[in-house]
Short mmCIF file of C-alpha atoms in Angstrom, two decimals:
data_model
loop_
_atom_site.label_atom_id
_atom_site.label_comp_id
_atom_site.label_asym_id
_atom_site.label_seq_id
_atom_site.Cartn_x
_atom_site.Cartn_y
_atom_site.Cartn_z
CA MET A 20 -15.88 24.47 48.81
CA ALA A 21 -16.99 20.54 48.34
CA LYS A 22 -16.11 18.39 45.41
CA LYS A 23 -18.86 18.73 43.45
CA LYS A 24 -18.91 19.12 40.22
CA ILE A 25 -17.86 22.59 38.69
CA ILE A 26 -18.49 22.81 35.50
CA ASN A 27 -22.22 22.81 34.22
CA LYS A 28 -23.72 23.09 31.11
CA LYS A 29 -23.69 27.66 30.84
CA SER A 30 -19.96 26.34 31.39
CA ILE A 31 -19.05 24.50 28.45
CA ASN A 32 -21.20 26.58 25.85
CA PHE A 33 -18.92 28.79 26.72
CA LEU A 34 -15.81 27.47 26.76
CA GLU A 35 -17.58 25.42 22.94
CA LYS A 36 -17.96 29.44 22.07
CA TYR A 37 -14.40 31.29 23.26
CA LEU A 38 -13.11 27.77 21.74
CA ASN A 39 -14.06 27.73 18.81
CA ASN A 40 -13.89 31.56 18.14
CA ALA A 41 -10.45 32.66 16.01
CA ALA A 42 -7.97 34.54 18.64
CA PRO A 43 -4.87 34.75 17.15
CA THR A 44 -2.22 37.11 18.48
CA GLY A 45 -2.69 40.01 18.08
CA TYR A 46 -5.64 39.56 16.59
CA GLU A 47 -7.23 38.60 20.44
CA TRP A 48 -10.18 41.14 21.43
CA GLU A 49 -13.00 39.42 19.66
CA GLY A 50 -12.60 36.56 22.16
CA GLN A 51 -12.37 39.07 25.06
CA LYS A 52 -15.80 39.99 24.09
CA ILE A 53 -16.98 36.77 24.74
CA TRP A 54 -15.17 36.58 27.64
CA MET A 55 -15.68 39.80 29.52
CA GLU A 56 -19.34 39.29 28.35
CA TYR A 57 -19.46 35.63 30.27
CA LEU A 58 -17.30 37.39 33.20
CA LYS A 59 -19.28 40.80 33.54
CA PRO A 60 -22.47 39.30 36.17
CA TYR A 61 -19.17 37.90 39.05
CA VAL A 62 -16.92 40.88 38.79
CA ASP A 63 -17.59 44.96 40.13
CA THR A 64 -15.42 46.57 37.10
CA PHE A 65 -13.32 45.58 33.82
CA ILE A 66 -9.34 46.76 32.45
CA THR A 67 -8.65 46.77 29.39
CA ASP A 68 -5.29 47.74 27.84
CA THR A 69 -4.09 49.01 24.41
CA TYR A 70 -3.41 46.29 23.38
CA GLY A 71 -6.39 43.85 24.10
CA THR A 72 -6.43 42.56 27.09
CA ALA A 73 -8.78 42.70 29.40
CA VAL A 74 -9.03 42.15 33.23
CA GLY A 75 -12.09 41.80 35.64
CA VAL A 76 -11.86 42.60 38.68
CA ILE A 77 -12.84 42.41 42.04
CA ASN A 78 -12.45 44.86 45.11
CA PRO A 79 -10.76 47.45 42.70
CA ASP A 80 -10.10 49.61 45.16
CA ALA A 81 -8.71 47.24 47.85
CA PRO A 82 -4.81 48.06 48.15
CA PHE A 83 -3.93 44.62 48.17
CA LYS A 84 -3.93 43.07 44.43
CA VAL A 85 -3.94 39.81 43.38
CA VAL A 86 -3.92 38.53 39.48
CA ILE A 87 -5.41 35.36 38.69
CA GLU A 88 -4.01 35.03 35.35
CA GLY A 89 -4.44 33.47 31.10
CA HIS A 90 -3.79 34.35 28.44
CA SER A 91 -6.07 34.35 25.54
CA ASP A 92 -3.96 33.78 22.28
CA GLU A 93 -3.53 31.05 19.88
CA ILE A 94 -0.62 29.97 17.43
CA SER A 95 -1.28 30.94 13.98
CA TRP A 96 0.38 32.23 11.11
CA TYR A 97 0.78 35.65 8.36
CA VAL A 98 0.54 35.03 4.64
CA ASN A 99 4.77 35.99 3.85
CA TYR A 100 4.96 35.89 0.03
CA ILE A 101 2.07 35.02 -2.68
CA THR A 102 3.66 33.74 -5.76
CA ASP A 103 2.91 34.65 -9.71
CA ASN A 104 -0.13 31.72 -9.62
CA GLY A 105 -1.81 32.01 -6.76
CA LEU A 106 0.60 29.81 -4.43
CA ILE A 107 0.47 31.34 -0.55
CA TYR A 108 3.67 31.44 2.12
CA VAL A 109 4.02 31.79 5.50
CA ILE A 110 5.32 32.57 8.41
CA ARG A 111 4.53 31.84 11.73
CA ASN A 112 2.71 33.37 14.13
CA GLY A 113 3.51 31.71 17.83
CA GLY A 114 4.75 28.90 17.84
CA SER A 115 3.23 27.11 14.33
CA ASP A 116 3.98 23.53 13.49
CA HIS A 117 4.52 23.80 10.65
CA GLN A 118 5.32 19.54 10.38
CA ILE A 119 0.48 19.56 10.87
CA ALA A 120 -0.06 21.55 7.62
CA PRO A 121 -0.12 19.85 5.04
CA SER A 122 -3.81 18.91 4.40
CA LYS A 123 -4.80 21.18 6.63
CA VAL A 124 -7.60 23.41 6.30
CA VAL A 125 -7.55 26.99 7.10
CA ASN A 126 -9.27 30.19 7.69
CA ILE A 127 -7.16 33.57 5.66
CA HIS A 128 -8.90 36.36 7.70
CA THR A 129 -9.26 39.62 5.11
CA LYS A 130 -11.32 43.54 5.49
CA ASN A 131 -14.12 41.46 3.94
CA GLY A 132 -14.26 37.91 5.67
CA ILE A 133 -12.87 34.76 5.88
CA VAL A 134 -11.08 33.38 2.88
CA LYS A 135 -10.52 29.46 2.87
CA GLY A 136 -7.22 27.36 1.67
CA VAL A 137 -6.06 24.65 2.08
CA PHE A 138 -1.92 23.78 2.72
CA GLY A 139 -1.27 21.30 -0.09
CA TRP A 140 0.88 18.19 -0.24
CA PRO A 141 2.31 16.51 -3.31
CA ALA A 142 0.44 13.33 -3.81
CA ILE A 143 2.77 10.05 -2.25
CA HIS A 144 2.65 8.81 -5.40
CA THR A 145 4.91 11.71 -7.04
CA ARG A 146 7.30 11.59 -3.96
CA ASN A 147 11.18 9.95 -3.70
CA ASN A 148 10.60 7.37 -1.77
CA GLU A 149 14.36 6.65 -0.46
CA LYS A 150 14.39 11.36 -0.23
CA GLU A 151 11.39 12.17 1.38
CA GLU A 152 11.17 15.86 1.84
CA THR A 153 9.57 16.87 4.96
CA PRO A 154 7.10 19.53 5.94
CA LYS A 155 9.14 22.90 6.60
CA LEU A 156 8.14 26.18 6.41
CA ASP A 157 10.12 26.86 3.03
CA ASN A 158 7.57 24.43 1.25
CA ILE A 159 4.71 24.45 3.15
CA PHE A 160 2.36 26.32 0.68
CA ILE A 161 -1.74 27.33 0.61
CA ASP A 162 -3.61 26.93 -1.90
CA ILE A 163 -6.91 29.11 -2.10
CA GLY A 164 -7.97 28.02 -5.71
CA ALA A 165 -6.65 30.94 -7.43
CA LYS A 166 -4.91 30.96 -10.82
CA ASP A 167 -2.29 33.87 -9.91
CA LYS A 168 -1.09 36.29 -7.65
CA GLU A 169 -3.95 39.11 -9.13
CA GLU A 170 -6.64 37.28 -7.82
CA VAL A 171 -5.41 36.25 -4.75
CA GLU A 172 -5.53 39.78 -4.56
CA LYS A 173 -8.96 40.27 -5.58
CA MET A 174 -9.90 38.20 -3.29
CA GLY A 175 -9.18 40.71 -0.36
CA VAL A 176 -5.58 37.59 0.45
CA HIS A 177 -2.71 40.70 1.05
CA VAL A 178 1.22 39.93 2.82
CA GLY A 179 0.13 40.51 6.55
CA CYS A 180 -3.43 38.01 6.86
CA VAL A 181 -3.39 35.95 10.14
CA ILE A 182 -4.20 32.68 9.24
CA THR A 183 -5.98 30.39 12.06
CA TYR A 184 -7.18 26.10 11.60
CA PRO A 185 -11.25 25.98 11.72
CA ASP A 186 -10.92 22.65 14.27
CA GLU A 187 -13.38 23.19 16.68
CA PHE A 188 -14.34 21.81 20.18
CA PHE A 189 -15.43 18.66 20.53
CA VAL A 190 -15.72 15.75 23.22
CA LEU A 191 -13.86 12.71 23.67
CA ASN A 192 -14.91 9.48 25.30
CA GLU A 193 -17.19 11.41 27.52
CA ASN A 194 -14.35 13.42 29.39
CA LYS A 195 -11.78 14.63 27.09
CA PHE A 196 -11.46 18.54 25.56
CA VAL A 197 -10.18 17.92 22.35
CA CYS A 198 -9.55 21.82 20.20
CA ARG A 199 -7.21 24.17 18.41
CA ALA A 200 -6.08 27.03 21.38
CA ILE A 201 -7.13 25.22 24.45
CA ASP A 202 -3.05 26.87 25.22
CA ASN A 203 -4.82 28.40 26.78
CA ARG A 204 -8.08 29.25 26.30
CA ALA A 205 -8.55 26.67 28.51
CA GLY A 206 -6.46 29.55 30.98
CA GLY A 207 -8.99 31.77 30.24
CA PHE A 208 -11.92 29.96 31.11
CA MET A 209 -10.79 28.20 34.45
CA ILE A 210 -10.20 31.58 35.83
CA ALA A 211 -13.23 32.62 34.48
CA GLU A 212 -15.11 30.19 36.28
CA VAL A 213 -12.97 31.15 40.28
CA ALA A 214 -15.41 34.32 39.57
CA ARG A 215 -18.16 32.44 39.19
CA LEU A 216 -17.62 30.43 42.12
CA LEU A 217 -16.93 32.82 44.62
CA HIS A 218 -19.42 35.44 43.57
CA GLU A 219 -21.98 32.53 43.59
CA ASN A 220 -20.98 31.48 47.19
CA LYS A 221 -20.37 34.37 48.09
CA VAL A 222 -17.12 34.71 49.12
CA GLU A 223 -16.28 38.20 50.25
CA LEU A 224 -12.71 38.40 49.91
CA PRO A 225 -10.21 40.24 51.67
CA PHE A 226 -8.51 41.87 48.51
CA GLY A 227 -8.82 42.74 44.87
CA LEU A 228 -8.63 40.23 42.77
CA TYR A 229 -7.22 40.75 39.37
CA ILE A 230 -8.88 37.78 36.62
CA THR A 231 -6.88 39.02 34.28
CA ASN A 232 -6.82 37.52 30.62
CA SER A 233 -3.47 39.11 28.71
CA VAL A 234 -2.83 38.58 24.93
CA GLN A 235 0.17 38.00 23.30
CA GLU A 236 1.93 35.65 25.01
CA GLU A 237 3.06 33.28 22.37
CA ILE A 238 5.60 35.80 21.37
CA GLY A 239 7.25 36.37 24.28
CA LEU A 240 4.73 36.70 27.59
CA ARG A 241 4.03 40.86 25.47
CA GLY A 242 0.82 40.73 27.29
CA ALA A 243 1.86 40.26 30.94
CA GLU A 244 4.11 42.11 30.32
CA MET A 245 2.20 45.32 30.17
CA ILE A 246 0.07 44.51 31.99
CA THR A 247 1.19 44.15 34.79
CA GLN A 248 2.67 47.67 34.86
CA THR A 249 -1.16 48.18 35.55
CA ILE A 250 -2.20 46.74 37.99
CA LYS A 251 1.18 46.86 39.85
CA PRO A 252 0.10 42.69 42.11
CA ASN A 253 1.00 41.88 45.27
CA VAL A 254 0.96 38.77 44.52
CA ALA A 255 -0.02 36.87 40.69
CA ILE A 256 -0.83 32.71 40.99
CA VAL A 257 -0.76 32.28 36.70
CA THR A 258 -2.35 29.32 35.02
CA ASP A 259 -1.56 28.11 31.73
CA VAL A 260 -0.63 24.59 29.80
CA THR A 261 1.46 21.79 30.12
CA HIS A 262 2.92 18.22 27.98
CA ASP A 263 1.38 14.91 28.90
CA THR A 264 4.60 13.40 28.82
CA THR A 265 3.15 9.67 28.50
CA THR A 266 2.89 9.67 24.96
CA PRO A 267 4.72 8.51 22.29
CA MET A 268 8.72 9.95 21.16
CA ILE A 269 8.45 12.27 24.59
CA ASN A 270 11.37 11.97 26.40
CA LYS A 271 10.68 11.84 30.07
CA LYS A 272 14.21 12.52 31.75
CA LYS A 273 14.10 15.66 29.69
CA GLN A 274 10.77 16.66 29.43
CA GLY A 275 9.67 15.09 32.97
CA LEU A 276 6.73 13.10 33.79
CA ALA A 277 2.96 14.65 34.14
CA GLU A 278 -0.28 13.40 32.74
CA ILE A 279 -3.60 14.34 32.36
CA GLY A 280 -6.28 13.18 34.43
CA LYS A 281 -3.51 13.35 37.59
CA GLY A 282 -4.80 16.85 38.69
CA PRO A 283 -2.74 19.92 38.36
CA VAL A 284 0.91 20.72 37.81
CA VAL A 285 2.27 23.07 40.67
CA SER A 286 6.15 24.36 39.15
CA TYR A 287 8.80 24.44 40.85
CA ALA A 288 11.37 27.40 38.98
CA PRO A 289 13.27 30.77 40.57
CA ALA A 290 10.37 32.42 39.51
CA VAL A 291 8.65 30.83 41.17
CA GLN A 292 8.12 32.91 44.46
CA ASN A 293 8.20 29.26 47.20
CA LYS A 294 6.36 30.73 49.75
CA LEU A 295 3.20 31.23 47.36
CA ARG A 296 3.90 27.91 45.84
CA GLU A 297 3.53 26.59 49.47
CA LEU A 298 0.88 27.70 50.08
CA ILE A 299 -0.82 26.36 46.86
CA ILE A 300 0.17 22.45 47.62
CA GLU A 301 -0.78 23.34 50.96
CA THR A 302 -4.62 24.00 50.49
CA ALA A 303 -4.28 20.61 47.94
CA GLU A 304 -2.95 18.33 50.32
CA GLU A 305 -5.69 20.09 53.00
CA LYS A 306 -8.44 19.67 50.38
CA LYS A 307 -7.68 16.24 48.99
CA ILE A 308 -7.32 17.57 45.23
CA PRO A 309 -4.44 15.63 43.43
CA PHE A 310 -1.79 17.26 41.79
CA GLN A 311 1.76 16.14 40.29
CA ARG A 312 5.26 18.54 40.27
CA MET A 313 7.01 20.34 37.43
CA ALA A 314 10.55 21.21 37.71
CA ALA A 315 10.61 24.59 35.50
CA SER A 316 15.14 25.07 35.35
CA ARG A 317 15.68 29.24 35.01
CA PHE A 318 12.77 29.77 32.94
CA THR A 319 8.77 28.70 33.04
CA GLY A 320 8.36 29.16 29.51
CA THR A 321 4.61 31.74 31.03
CA ASP A 322 3.28 34.47 31.52
CA THR A 323 4.80 33.52 35.57
CA ASP A 324 7.89 35.33 34.63
CA ALA A 325 6.66 38.24 33.62
CA PHE A 326 5.06 38.71 36.47
CA ALA A 327 7.65 37.48 38.30
CA TYR A 328 10.22 39.65 37.05
CA SER A 329 8.14 42.91 37.03
CA ASN A 330 6.86 46.01 39.56
CA GLY A 331 10.39 44.69 41.53
CA GLY A 332 8.98 41.80 42.42
CA VAL A 333 5.63 40.39 42.52
CA ALA A 334 5.44 36.56 44.14
CA SER A 335 4.05 34.08 41.49
CA ALA A 336 3.03 30.81 41.29
CA LEU A 337 2.56 28.33 38.44
CA ILE A 338 -0.22 25.88 38.11
CA SER A 339 -0.49 24.25 34.97
CA LEU A 340 -3.25 21.90 33.08
CA PRO A 341 -1.58 18.96 31.63
CA LEU A 342 -2.04 18.41 28.27
CA ARG A 343 -2.02 16.60 24.89
CA TYR A 344 -0.58 17.68 21.61
CA MET A 345 0.08 21.21 22.71
CA HIS A 346 0.14 22.93 18.84
CA THR A 347 -1.65 21.23 17.31
CA THR A 348 -5.47 21.20 15.52
CA VAL A 349 -5.83 18.53 18.69
CA GLU A 350 -4.89 20.05 21.39
CA MET A 351 -6.13 17.54 24.59
CA VAL A 352 -7.42 17.55 28.01
CA HIS A 353 -9.34 15.92 31.01
CA LYS A 354 -12.59 17.39 32.18
CA GLU A 355 -11.94 16.44 36.05
CA ASP A 356 -7.64 18.46 35.52
CA VAL A 357 -10.04 21.51 33.95
CA GLU A 358 -12.21 21.65 37.30
CA ASN A 359 -9.48 19.94 39.79
CA VAL A 360 -6.91 23.74 38.50
CA ILE A 361 -10.62 25.44 39.23
CA ARG A 362 -10.76 24.11 42.64
CA LEU A 363 -7.41 24.35 43.12
CA ILE A 364 -6.99 28.67 42.20
CA TYR A 365 -10.47 29.16 44.22
CA GLU A 366 -9.05 27.62 47.58
CA SER A 367 -5.52 28.81 47.31
CA LEU A 368 -7.40 32.37 47.33
CA LEU A 369 -9.11 31.56 50.10
CA LYS A 370 -5.46 31.44 51.85
CA ILE A 371 -4.31 34.39 51.48
CA ASP A 372 -4.18 36.54 53.59
CA PRO A 373 -2.93 40.27 52.69
CA ASN A 374 -1.81 41.29 56.03
CA LYS A 375 1.07 38.34 55.76
CA SER A 376 4.41 38.80 53.85
CA PHE A 377 5.49 36.26 51.31
CA SER A 378 9.17 37.37 52.15
CA TYR A 379 11.52 34.80 53.21
CA PHE A 380 12.89 37.47 55.97
CA GLU A 381 9.70 38.01 58.31
#
């Protein structure tokens, strides 16, 4: 595939619609419908499961099965406790960051629709400058403008309602995509673009391709754990985000070095099958796709782990998209990195031979 621009106007429109839609962990299905609608022209059929994972399948009858995967959920909050005077305390649904909460606008999802609220915070004038309280899970709270608990409940808000941020997609300085939930709806976007390119280029794969958009990654890789048992793949290439470590207050000696604009990040970890990773790296070198390397120690913390350790062992690898400000509402990635992740997954698929084993003993 020539190094032309991959992302077109239709792609961007899909990405914007997909990112702006709320899909918190456990409530991903509306986002999955948007994703499936975009993917439909490029696949033969779909698989969905009880908890909402969606899979577009090319060559569903082929015995050898390859997964390319991202996850569809975003971090959020749950209503946990409502005070007598109508304030709301929360618990996490995924790795929500308590430090960024104060002064953020929120959407509380109820049966009657969205109820707006704000994470309140005491004014600077009223705080003790010598002993500043920092935001913590037990002191952040949401105000929906209700005078008491009864009014909160009349508005349809109750314990268990899920809460998301409304921050929407925009482009910064021509080539930086900014939004909440780029972790990891960018992954769903990139694998959908791979399917589009395979279709447009009339590629006939010698295996079944399972374009998998898993749910519930943010609370422990749960969607991937479920769907891998359904698919029973031979190979899995997972894409997620990883930290750009060049911004302030990040220790590169602990976190390693990765930077937006420098290309996809290829992981080294026990869950990453070495032969598959080398196929990906050789592909990047041959096709002159820039890439970075990351060591992930005992586990990758991504759906790679769920696929690798399933079904008696599935050859798995991780291609990550470098991202700034993870789990904030201003997550940022570079357009060229997004295109290069798409390109690297696409070109790597063309190198996979179902007649060649990834066994270390052959």
